[in-house]
Amino acid sequence: MNTVVYDGSYEGLLSAVFEIYEYKINDACIVKKDEVNGSLFGAVHTVETNEEKSKRVYKKLKDKLTPNALSQLFKTFLSEEKNIENVLYRYIAYTLSSRVSVENNFSHPDVLMLQQTSRKVHREKHRMEAFVRFQLSKDGLYYSLIQPDFNVLPLISNHFEKRYADQRWLIYDSRRKYGLYYDLHKVEEISMQFSENMNDKNALKAIIDEKEELYQRLWQQYFSSVNIAARKNMKLHIQHMPKRYWRWLTEKKG
Amino acid sequence: MSDRIQEKLSILADAAKYDVSCSSSGSDRKNTNKGLGNASNGICHAYTEDGRCVSLLKILLTNHCIFDCAYCVSRKSNDIKRAAFTVQEVVDLTINFYRRNYIEGLFLSSGIFSNADYTMERLIRVAKTLRTEHKFNGYIHLKTIPGASEELMKEAGLWADRLSINVEMPTKKSLALLAPDKKQEDMIKPMQFLKEAIIANKEEKRLFKKAPKFAPAGQSTQMVIGATPETDLEILYLANGFYKKMNMRRVYYSGYVPISNDNRLPAIGTPVPMIRENRLYQADWLLRFYGFNVNEIVDKKNPLLDMDIDPKLGWALRNLNMFPVDINKADYQLIMRIPGIGIQSAKKICDARKFGAVTWEHLKKFGIAVNRARYFINSNKEFETKDLQPMQIKQFILQESQSKYRPNFSPQTKLF
Ligand code: SF4
């Protein structure tokens, strides 16, 4: 087996695919840089992320895949699941080797895997569009901390930019330690240290807008008032709002 | 001051919650003016402990009402706390909730104070203020007050994404019994009016791109079920008529929650008919997305939906002569009708079979409910379905699905 090491970025992965073809590497196994462990057998090939190379692979894929499949590819990558690089590589190789479109051949294990994984990531994207809760700071910034299961920030950027065009906002992924910041003109990826006790009540008092607590309280009131006790169904409630998200949700903190 | 707002909110949200509509989809209002918000697919931002989607700030402007509908908490004769929001208070709540990503928009309804037009005018003023002064492009659903003038309805449609008029009861007779102040015509007439206005606006938009939108998410309605003795046949035929003749986007079925000791109604403590409500939503789903005719789901011989099994399985068991289906040959339309296979899976099967036969193993990997599908598919070698009677199949499926396929009592369910 030949190990191909890349930097963990999507561009890096596409560059790796390019080089596997370029150097005719057989039996390749793609591994993230910081997941390489000492006991490697066979040759190791390290890939430098290269814009030119990744673009060429991307263009080739764009010719062969529908926009939907192209986006499934990216979403599957964002799942960060173990060994997902090699599923993607096999999928790409299968796509490039076939004259006809294979993206709907769900009997093929990699095609099915891509479809199912991208769906999970898509669900998480949708969840974050729903579960982000902004708090207003004294200087007029709407900020939110999240910890999504998958790396979905790149997928939700567009949605929030369109929706909240007239307010400054920041969505920070405190697990992956980076965020999206919108300054009324454009969205930027930023990395910073945003300590988790920013979500803590006392630390917050100092920085939040004076009306913030009121609206949080009103929202909690609303959330409990719309509940119909005679219809209580906690199982369904938890199925839709899994407990791991509660600490970030204003209405579940009360 | 803020305590008073909180009290009002608790009263007026509580009184609005029996309107089950929560949808915020079907509109395509974009944020083109660098304002606040947009309306597109509709997001559920939270779920209540009863498992229902919270998508909109759903409140009454006031719960003062001059009418006395027996099934309603806000009825005149009910001794409860009353409250009323000002227009500005509703606007502030909506904007501030929206900016924090709590909601998709506003669903505003009201008890009738002084008269229908006066009430309707206030609702419109809220919507207009949001749209014009706050450049708000989020979703707005206004309830149309029965008896409001056509001019006001026209104006409401200019600001709102969706308008709704609740038919309340499945038959005139029940309405007369429980809501003596209301007549079914008072609801059907404005529905007709809205339908025509929406169609006219669509035409206009085809000709002039810039023509103002009119209720782009259409109209919906709701009926209370289980308060009165109607059969599912009567309910589903009425719903079907709304879809076919009124271009209704959605019909909601609200299982009656006992709130009164009135002897015309089920007593307090009677369970909410949640399974029945769920079966009605499943039947409704079959009408809208699965190409079923209403008379395939209920008919004179079977006027009630089966409470044990979903209506699609019920249909299959009454029509065993259509099965087993060959999933490698049958039409998409028929594959969709196989119990255990939904729209997504049917698509997957039809796509995959172009590359080679789809086998039983594939079906399992696709995530299909093979335990129920297997009685209706012939590419299954593991299991002989020959000679099984409908009752036997039903028993087998029920035994296997004790917990797994228990209906989830939610109007948002997609379970088949
Ligand atoms: S008119 Fe509406 S608010 Fe008034 S009692 Fe009847 S249902 Fe309730």
XYZ file of C-alpha atoms and ligand atoms in Angstrom:
678
model
C 0.000 0.000 0.000
C 1.202 3.505 -0.827
C 0.337 6.264 1.580
C -0.549 9.674 0.167
C -0.473 12.459 2.743
C -2.407 15.706 2.309
C -3.044 18.757 4.489
C -6.699 18.090 5.373
C -8.251 20.729 3.107
C -10.606 20.017 0.228
C -8.181 21.591 -2.220
C -5.491 19.417 -0.732
C -7.558 16.313 -1.312
C -8.194 17.224 -4.934
C -4.479 17.899 -5.368
C -3.776 14.468 -3.924
C -6.144 12.888 -6.433
C -4.326 14.740 -9.193
C -0.964 13.465 -8.059
C -2.144 9.883 -7.732
C -2.899 10.056 -11.443
C 0.179 12.133 -12.256
C 2.616 9.774 -10.546
C 0.569 6.680 -11.321
C 0.517 5.684 -7.688
C -1.036 2.254 -7.341
C -2.947 1.043 -4.375
C -3.051 4.521 -2.853
C -4.322 5.236 0.623
C -4.955 8.919 1.373
C -4.276 10.127 4.913
C -4.548 13.531 6.598
C -1.263 15.055 7.705
C -2.080 15.023 11.394
C -3.478 11.514 11.276
C -0.345 9.888 9.947
C 0.914 7.399 12.473
C 4.416 6.028 12.689
C 3.780 2.479 11.554
C 3.447 3.098 7.864
C 4.221 0.377 5.402
C 5.052 1.000 1.813
C 6.042 4.292 0.260
C 4.889 7.674 1.523
C 4.065 10.428 -0.902
C 3.398 13.886 0.527
C 1.183 16.228 -1.465
C 1.604 19.994 -1.514
C -1.778 21.631 -1.932
C -1.757 23.179 -5.339
C -4.464 25.456 -6.669
C -3.786 24.634 -10.288
C -3.993 20.894 -9.741
C -7.074 20.989 -7.589
C -8.825 23.215 -10.097
C -8.125 20.797 -12.888
C -9.591 17.891 -10.986
C -12.569 20.017 -10.014
C -13.177 21.056 -13.588
C -13.040 17.489 -14.786
C -15.571 16.497 -12.145
C -17.776 19.420 -13.051
C -17.941 18.129 -16.613
C -18.925 14.658 -15.499
C -21.172 15.257 -12.508
C -24.419 17.102 -11.933
C -24.239 20.067 -9.538
C -26.054 17.919 -7.024
C -23.417 15.179 -7.093
C -20.658 17.760 -6.985
C -22.128 19.210 -3.840
C -22.563 15.717 -2.365
C -18.858 15.203 -2.859
C -18.016 18.313 -0.858
C -20.553 17.570 1.849
C -19.211 14.058 2.255
C -15.749 15.529 2.677
C -17.041 17.826 5.424
C -18.308 14.805 7.355
C -14.674 14.374 8.506
C -15.448 10.715 8.906
C -12.581 8.343 9.272
C -11.134 7.233 5.981
C -13.658 9.270 4.016
C -10.859 10.486 1.702
C -10.547 7.041 0.238
C -14.266 6.694 -0.373
C -14.113 10.011 -2.195
C -11.059 8.970 -4.141
C -12.673 5.714 -5.248
C -15.847 7.585 -6.172
C -13.861 10.043 -8.275
C -11.897 7.263 -9.940
C -15.124 5.390 -10.700
C -16.692 8.542 -12.140
C -13.678 9.346 -14.314
C -13.322 5.797 -15.577
C -16.887 5.469 -16.776
C -18.198 6.886 -20.004
C -21.732 7.098 -18.693
C -22.870 8.921 -15.581
C -22.674 6.651 -12.553
C -23.815 9.016 -9.847
C -27.191 7.303 -9.551
C -25.872 3.789 -9.413
C -26.895 3.253 -5.823
C -26.090 -0.432 -5.993
C -22.417 0.596 -6.002
C -21.182 0.797 -2.382
C -19.235 4.061 -2.775
C -22.062 5.798 -4.592
C -24.474 4.744 -1.893
C -22.010 5.768 0.818
C -21.632 9.215 -0.722
C -25.359 9.655 -0.987
C -25.949 8.587 2.597
C -23.056 10.488 4.151
C -23.800 13.703 2.320
C -27.348 13.426 3.503
C -26.223 13.277 7.112
C -24.060 16.340 6.600
C -26.898 18.100 4.867
C -29.150 17.364 7.828
C -26.582 18.907 10.145
C -26.349 21.990 7.926
C -30.089 22.309 8.128
C -29.973 21.842 11.879
C -27.468 24.616 12.301
C -29.550 26.953 10.185
C -32.292 26.210 12.680
C -30.349 26.036 15.955
C -28.018 29.008 15.762
C -29.129 31.408 18.506
C -27.694 34.878 18.265
C -27.071 37.037 21.306
C -26.656 40.746 20.905
C -23.525 42.291 22.338
C -23.158 45.852 23.598
C -21.415 46.911 20.419
C -24.166 45.614 18.173
C -22.731 42.240 17.169
C -25.073 39.249 16.955
C -22.920 36.301 17.937
C -23.517 32.606 18.349
C -21.505 29.607 19.493
C -22.130 26.210 17.968
C -20.623 22.718 18.017
C -21.959 20.931 14.988
C -21.346 17.207 14.484
C -19.808 17.912 11.093
C -17.825 20.810 9.731
C -20.804 22.675 8.280
C -19.758 26.330 8.549
C -18.814 26.496 4.850
C -22.305 25.238 4.011
C -24.322 27.682 6.097
C -22.456 30.859 5.256
C -24.588 31.739 2.281
C -27.852 31.237 4.122
C -26.923 33.597 6.963
C -25.396 36.170 4.677
C -28.596 36.437 2.683
C -30.907 36.388 5.641
C -29.117 38.737 8.010
C -27.859 41.251 5.501
C -28.434 44.264 7.743
C -26.821 43.136 10.990
C -23.245 42.277 11.928
C -22.958 38.659 13.016
C -20.483 36.017 14.072
C -21.025 32.259 14.153
C -18.238 30.439 15.928
C -17.602 26.702 15.862
C -16.043 26.169 19.246
C -15.004 22.605 18.495
C -13.149 23.399 15.298
C -11.999 26.774 16.611
C -12.984 28.999 13.734
C -15.929 31.135 12.787
C -17.749 33.147 10.173
C -17.901 36.896 10.574
C -20.160 39.180 8.535
C -19.334 42.876 8.602
C -22.372 44.147 6.612
C -20.471 43.681 3.355
C -19.012 40.212 3.193
C -18.506 37.015 5.177
C -15.010 36.058 6.262
C -13.608 32.985 7.909
C -11.811 33.930 11.052
C -9.951 31.941 13.634
C -9.715 33.214 17.156
C -9.803 32.073 20.725
C -13.357 32.390 21.902
C -13.556 30.871 25.310
C -16.482 28.607 26.022
C -17.565 30.373 29.152
C -18.651 33.167 26.848
C -21.852 31.219 27.091
C -21.790 31.394 30.845
C -24.312 33.714 32.458
C -22.000 35.893 34.533
C -19.276 36.342 31.975
C -21.995 37.365 29.582
C -23.511 40.125 31.666
C -20.505 42.325 31.035
C -20.712 42.226 27.287
C -24.337 41.733 26.274
C -26.813 44.369 25.238
C -29.174 45.541 27.973
C -32.243 44.205 26.131
C -30.705 40.804 25.473
C -31.860 39.180 28.680
C -35.397 40.421 28.163
C -35.689 38.874 24.732
C -34.197 35.616 25.926
C -36.732 35.532 28.713
C -39.572 36.338 26.320
C -38.444 33.585 23.993
C -38.346 31.091 26.846
C -41.805 32.218 27.870
C -43.057 31.793 24.340
C -41.507 28.359 24.013
C -43.212 27.097 27.148
C -46.551 28.764 26.351
C -46.984 27.138 22.950
C -46.593 23.686 24.396
C -49.822 21.703 24.721
C -49.478 19.584 27.852
C -52.259 17.195 26.821
C -50.165 16.230 23.798
C -46.843 15.777 25.552
C -44.462 13.568 23.595
C -40.913 13.859 24.884
C -39.638 11.108 22.642
C -40.534 13.065 19.571
C -39.232 16.265 21.137
C -35.822 14.719 21.756
C -35.732 13.049 18.386
C -36.072 16.468 16.762
C -33.905 18.349 19.256
C -31.257 15.896 20.431
C -29.949 16.641 23.904
C -26.410 17.371 22.793
C -27.621 20.636 21.261
C -29.484 21.875 24.310
C -26.657 23.774 25.949
C -26.569 26.101 22.944
C -30.307 26.681 22.743
C -31.750 29.671 24.566
C -35.123 27.997 25.062
C -33.596 24.901 26.656
C -31.349 26.815 29.044
C -34.075 28.636 31.004
C -43.174 47.102 31.757
C -41.227 44.064 30.576
C -43.195 41.890 33.000
C -46.400 43.066 31.426
C -45.133 42.132 27.957
C -44.177 38.727 29.241
C -47.635 38.214 30.700
C -49.308 39.270 27.481
C -47.058 36.959 25.534
C -47.932 34.032 27.741
C -51.678 34.678 27.392
C -51.694 35.385 23.691
C -49.317 32.590 22.708
C -51.256 30.161 24.818
C -54.513 31.149 23.114
C -52.984 30.859 19.628
C -51.416 27.458 20.011
C -54.488 25.457 19.065
C -54.075 26.608 15.505
C -51.746 23.850 14.394
C -50.452 25.393 11.205
C -46.737 25.978 11.524
C -45.618 26.008 7.951
C -43.358 28.796 6.793
C -42.573 27.418 3.382
C -43.872 28.004 -0.089
C -42.851 31.624 -0.346
C -39.859 32.894 -2.244
C -39.505 36.373 -0.822
C -35.883 37.380 -1.254
C -33.798 39.853 0.648
C -33.101 42.142 -2.263
C -33.301 45.465 -0.415
C -30.506 44.680 2.029
C -33.189 44.490 4.649
C -33.909 41.826 7.188
C -34.691 38.251 6.322
C -36.048 36.143 3.527
C -38.655 33.452 3.171
C -37.962 30.232 1.374
C -38.032 26.662 2.555
C -39.213 27.113 6.064
C -37.127 26.039 9.014
C -38.291 24.580 12.299
C -36.174 26.447 14.810
C -37.347 24.443 17.773
C -39.741 21.695 18.775
C -42.075 21.904 21.720
C -42.261 19.134 24.279
C -45.268 17.804 22.396
C -42.975 17.358 19.397
C -44.452 20.083 17.212
C -42.402 22.374 15.043
C -41.861 25.955 16.170
C -41.217 27.996 13.104
C -43.211 31.159 13.552
C -44.052 33.513 16.365
C -47.662 32.408 16.569
C -49.769 34.772 18.650
C -53.125 36.476 18.833
C -53.270 40.233 18.672
C -55.946 39.918 21.326
C -58.030 37.177 22.909
C -60.999 39.486 23.445
C -63.762 38.105 21.266
C -67.396 38.948 20.601
C -68.128 35.411 19.373
C -68.824 32.347 21.409
C -67.457 29.303 19.584
C -67.735 26.418 22.021
C -64.442 24.701 21.055
C -62.334 27.852 21.498
C -60.585 29.034 24.678
C -61.108 32.673 23.709
C -64.900 32.386 23.426
C -66.865 35.259 24.941
C -68.444 33.203 27.694
C -65.165 31.748 28.933
C -63.928 33.284 32.167
C -60.252 33.825 31.416
C -57.651 36.576 31.545
C -57.800 38.803 28.506
C -54.978 40.778 26.960
C -54.160 42.742 23.836
C -50.892 43.659 22.163
C -50.348 47.003 20.527
C -49.229 46.984 16.909
C -45.797 48.200 17.985
C -45.361 45.429 20.542
C -45.987 42.731 17.959
C -43.599 44.398 15.544
C -40.837 44.619 18.172
C -41.241 41.026 19.239
C -41.139 39.783 15.673
C -38.059 41.763 14.723
C -36.152 40.903 17.864
C -36.962 37.210 17.717
C -36.124 37.115 14.048
C -32.751 38.819 14.449
C -31.763 36.166 17.003
C -32.663 33.373 14.594
C -35.488 32.124 16.804
C -38.149 32.223 14.100
C -38.941 32.352 10.393
C -41.534 35.033 10.850
C -44.936 35.837 12.271
C -48.273 34.048 12.322
C -50.785 36.579 13.534
C -54.370 35.855 14.345
C -56.903 37.473 16.613
C -60.155 37.259 18.465
C -62.764 39.567 16.999
C -63.039 42.837 18.894
C -65.716 45.408 17.975
C -66.082 44.097 14.408
C -64.365 42.073 11.723
C -63.017 44.981 9.677
C -61.638 46.807 12.687
C -59.769 43.681 13.754
C -58.516 42.891 10.272
C -57.219 46.430 9.856
C -55.003 46.019 12.918
C -53.557 42.752 11.654
C -52.761 44.418 8.360
C -51.123 47.324 10.102
C -48.669 44.984 11.818
C -47.722 43.349 8.531
C -47.418 46.634 6.711
C -45.210 48.171 9.405
C -42.898 45.172 9.296
C -42.585 45.288 5.528
C -42.270 49.022 5.027
C -40.611 50.434 8.134
C -38.338 47.504 8.938
C -37.695 46.171 5.440
C -38.714 42.800 6.824
C -38.724 40.002 4.245
C -39.367 37.118 6.606
C -42.515 35.040 6.503
C -45.862 36.535 7.487
C -49.023 34.496 7.841
C -52.196 36.420 8.617
C -55.412 34.841 9.677
C -58.306 36.364 7.820
C -61.116 37.396 10.110
C -64.440 35.961 8.907
C -66.649 38.779 7.664
C -63.793 41.166 6.811
C -64.298 43.191 3.637
C -62.777 42.214 0.315
C -60.723 45.428 0.158
C -59.047 44.483 3.407
C -58.355 40.971 2.219
C -56.763 42.421 -0.882
C -54.556 44.595 1.225
C -53.629 41.737 3.533
C -52.444 39.740 0.537
C -50.052 42.508 -0.445
C -48.083 42.229 2.796
C -48.561 38.618 3.847
C -47.028 35.473 2.420
C -49.928 33.312 3.408
C -53.529 33.944 4.357
C -55.792 31.465 6.026
C -59.435 31.136 6.861
C -60.288 28.242 9.104
C -63.288 26.201 8.096
C -63.268 25.054 11.773
C -65.729 22.167 11.489
C -66.016 19.484 8.822
C -69.756 20.026 8.309
C -72.273 22.874 8.423
C -74.261 20.990 10.988
C -71.390 20.846 13.466
C -70.543 24.450 12.867
C -74.129 25.495 13.590
C -74.069 23.451 16.761
C -70.779 24.757 18.130
C -70.246 28.162 16.545
C -73.683 29.737 16.319
C -72.197 33.114 15.270
C -70.519 31.643 12.203
C -71.787 30.323 8.897
C -69.838 28.096 6.548
C -70.557 30.477 3.661
C -68.715 33.209 5.571
C -65.607 31.115 5.207
C -66.084 29.593 1.791
C -66.789 32.931 0.134
C -63.529 34.606 1.159
C -61.624 31.421 0.265
C -63.087 31.664 -3.199
C -62.186 35.336 -3.326
C -58.588 34.636 -2.292
C -58.267 31.809 -4.751
C -59.247 34.107 -7.593
C -57.043 36.946 -6.380
C -54.063 34.580 -6.148
C -54.641 33.218 -9.639
C -55.101 36.726 -11.044
C -51.847 37.818 -9.416
C -49.997 34.846 -10.925
C -51.213 35.875 -14.373
C -50.204 39.432 -13.734
C -46.740 38.366 -12.610
C -46.291 36.415 -15.799
C -46.913 39.579 -17.779
C -45.166 42.107 -15.561
C -42.284 40.802 -13.509
C -42.535 43.827 -11.233
C -46.177 43.326 -10.295
C -46.502 43.216 -6.505
C -46.703 39.802 -4.879
C -50.043 38.652 -3.544
C -49.952 35.960 -0.854
C -47.162 34.059 -2.646
C -47.450 31.115 -0.261
C -51.153 30.747 -1.012
C -53.875 29.942 1.472
C -54.444 27.213 4.008
C -57.229 26.143 6.322
C -57.814 24.075 9.425
C -60.562 21.925 10.866
C -60.999 20.592 14.341
C -61.473 16.848 14.396
C -62.834 14.600 17.084
C -65.046 17.259 18.656
C -67.975 16.218 16.482
C -69.086 12.883 15.015
C -67.905 13.231 11.391
C -66.277 10.223 9.717
C -62.860 10.302 8.074
C -64.715 9.989 4.787
C -66.458 13.327 5.349
C -63.243 14.961 6.539
C -61.063 13.735 3.689
C -63.627 14.513 1.000
C -63.861 18.061 2.299
C -60.060 18.345 2.364
C -59.823 16.924 -1.123
C -62.330 19.501 -2.319
C -60.182 22.262 -0.817
C -57.121 20.982 -2.648
C -58.904 20.485 -5.935
C -61.312 23.413 -6.030
C -59.716 26.074 -3.823
C -56.057 25.470 -4.688
C -55.485 25.231 -0.960
C -51.797 24.715 -0.124
C -52.453 22.889 3.089
C -55.351 21.574 5.099
C -54.589 21.115 8.795
C -56.358 18.689 11.087
C -56.391 19.707 14.698
C -57.277 16.941 17.129
C -59.637 18.496 19.634
C -58.004 19.281 22.974
C -60.808 19.292 25.552
C -60.934 22.734 27.149
C -64.515 23.055 28.331
C -67.289 21.427 30.337
C -69.825 22.234 27.660
C -71.895 19.082 27.157
C -71.916 19.563 23.392
C -68.225 18.617 23.478
C -66.029 15.751 24.693
C -65.422 16.169 28.428
C -62.206 17.512 29.885
C -59.775 14.635 30.298
C -60.871 12.887 27.104
C -57.649 12.011 25.289
C -56.689 14.123 22.293
C -57.330 11.944 19.191
C -53.678 11.943 18.213
C -53.530 8.661 16.341
C -56.519 9.633 14.260
C -54.996 13.019 13.543
C -51.796 11.310 12.497
C -53.673 8.944 10.158
C -55.436 11.910 8.583
C -52.105 13.596 7.910
C -50.805 10.395 6.365
C -53.901 10.193 4.164
C -53.483 13.860 3.261
C -49.876 13.108 2.297
C -51.083 10.313 -0.009
C -53.450 12.751 -1.698
C -50.850 15.437 -2.239
C -47.668 13.523 -3.030
C -48.437 9.921 -3.841
C -51.045 10.399 -6.524
C -53.842 8.684 -4.598
C -57.458 9.508 -5.232
C -59.464 10.166 -2.142
C -61.810 7.265 -2.909
C -58.853 4.873 -2.806
C -58.255 5.851 0.806
C -61.798 5.985 2.177
C -65.123 5.000 0.647
C -68.670 4.161 1.689
C -67.595 0.668 2.715
C -64.577 1.941 4.635
C -65.517 5.383 5.943
C -62.987 5.231 8.788
C -59.225 5.032 8.528
C -57.691 2.004 10.172
C -56.089 3.114 13.436
C -53.702 0.124 13.610
C -51.982 0.642 10.314
C -51.226 3.562 8.044
C -53.577 4.290 5.128
C -51.071 3.256 2.488
C -50.719 -0.200 3.976
C -54.504 -0.253 4.356
C -54.920 0.442 0.657
C -52.377 -2.248 -0.269
C -54.156 -4.858 1.824
C -57.480 -4.057 0.159
C -55.816 -4.319 -3.245
C -53.604 -7.368 -2.957
C -54.413 -8.194 -6.569
C -51.970 -5.392 -7.554
C -49.128 -7.197 -5.783
C -46.490 -8.508 -5.710
C -44.769 -5.779 -7.680
C -41.590 -6.374 -9.642
C -39.363 -3.502 -8.533
C -37.138 -3.917 -11.569
C -39.978 -3.419 -14.018
C -42.899 -1.602 -12.415
C -43.652 2.079 -12.931
C -42.293 4.578 -10.452
C -45.889 5.451 -9.552
C -46.589 1.903 -8.482
C -43.308 1.442 -6.636
C -44.168 4.465 -4.552
C -47.322 2.669 -3.500
C -45.506 -0.322 -2.001
C -45.804 -0.243 1.791
C -42.430 0.519 3.344
C -41.155 2.398 0.294
C -41.370 6.169 0.250
C -40.808 8.702 -2.481
C -37.045 8.919 -1.921
C -36.548 5.173 -1.972
C -38.761 4.753 -5.027
C -36.551 7.249 -6.861
C -33.428 5.435 -5.747
C -34.769 2.109 -7.012
C -35.703 3.558 -10.391
C -32.288 5.211 -10.747
C -30.301 2.200 -9.629
C -32.101 -0.357 -11.787
C -30.813 1.325 -14.922
C -27.390 -0.077 -14.015
C -28.505 -3.611 -13.267
C -31.092 -5.536 -11.328
C -31.881 -4.175 -7.900
C -31.796 -7.015 -5.422
C -33.179 -7.642 -1.998
C -29.741 -6.866 -0.515
C -29.739 -3.470 -2.206
C -33.143 -2.656 -0.785
C -31.889 -3.337 2.708
C -28.924 -1.031 2.180
C -31.186 1.692 0.811
C -32.810 1.817 4.208
C -36.203 0.586 3.100
C -38.584 -0.859 5.683
C -38.081 -4.335 4.243
C -40.106 -5.950 6.985
C -43.244 -4.526 5.542
C -42.191 -4.204 1.920
C -41.381 -7.892 1.631
C -45.025 -8.932 1.459
C -45.523 -6.836 -1.636
C -42.386 -7.393 -3.700
C -41.576 -10.402 -5.827
C -37.821 -10.073 -6.126
C -37.589 -11.460 -2.660
C -36.407 -15.036 -2.525
C -36.237 -15.150 1.228
C -39.918 -14.974 1.666
C -42.916 -16.515 -0.018
C -45.944 -14.278 0.054
C -48.182 -16.610 -1.887
C -51.562 -17.395 -0.413
C -51.325 -15.045 2.539
C -54.594 -13.366 3.386
C -54.737 -9.613 4.074
C -55.519 -10.215 7.733
C -52.501 -12.482 8.114
C -50.178 -9.944 6.538
C -51.553 -7.265 8.792
C -50.970 -9.442 11.838
C -47.402 -10.266 10.799
C -46.563 -6.636 10.233
C -48.141 -5.518 13.470
C -46.274 -8.152 15.450
C -42.948 -7.162 13.981
C -43.489 -3.479 14.256
C -44.701 -3.294 17.828
C -42.410 -0.440 18.656
C -40.602 0.367 15.481
C -43.459 1.678 13.413
C -45.552 3.194 16.119
C -46.954 6.325 14.642
C -45.318 9.518 15.766
C -48.139 11.813 16.628
C -47.040 14.788 14.698
C -48.598 16.787 11.894
C -45.160 16.985 10.343
C -44.731 13.265 10.061
C -43.488 11.684 6.889
C -43.706 8.186 8.178
C -44.596 5.355 5.834
S -64.304 33.843 16.558
Fe -62.330 32.871 16.694
S -61.423 33.685 18.601
Fe -63.605 34.170 18.636
S -64.497 32.476 19.781
Fe -64.688 31.941 17.631
S -62.822 30.755 17.186
Fe -62.488 31.803 19.144
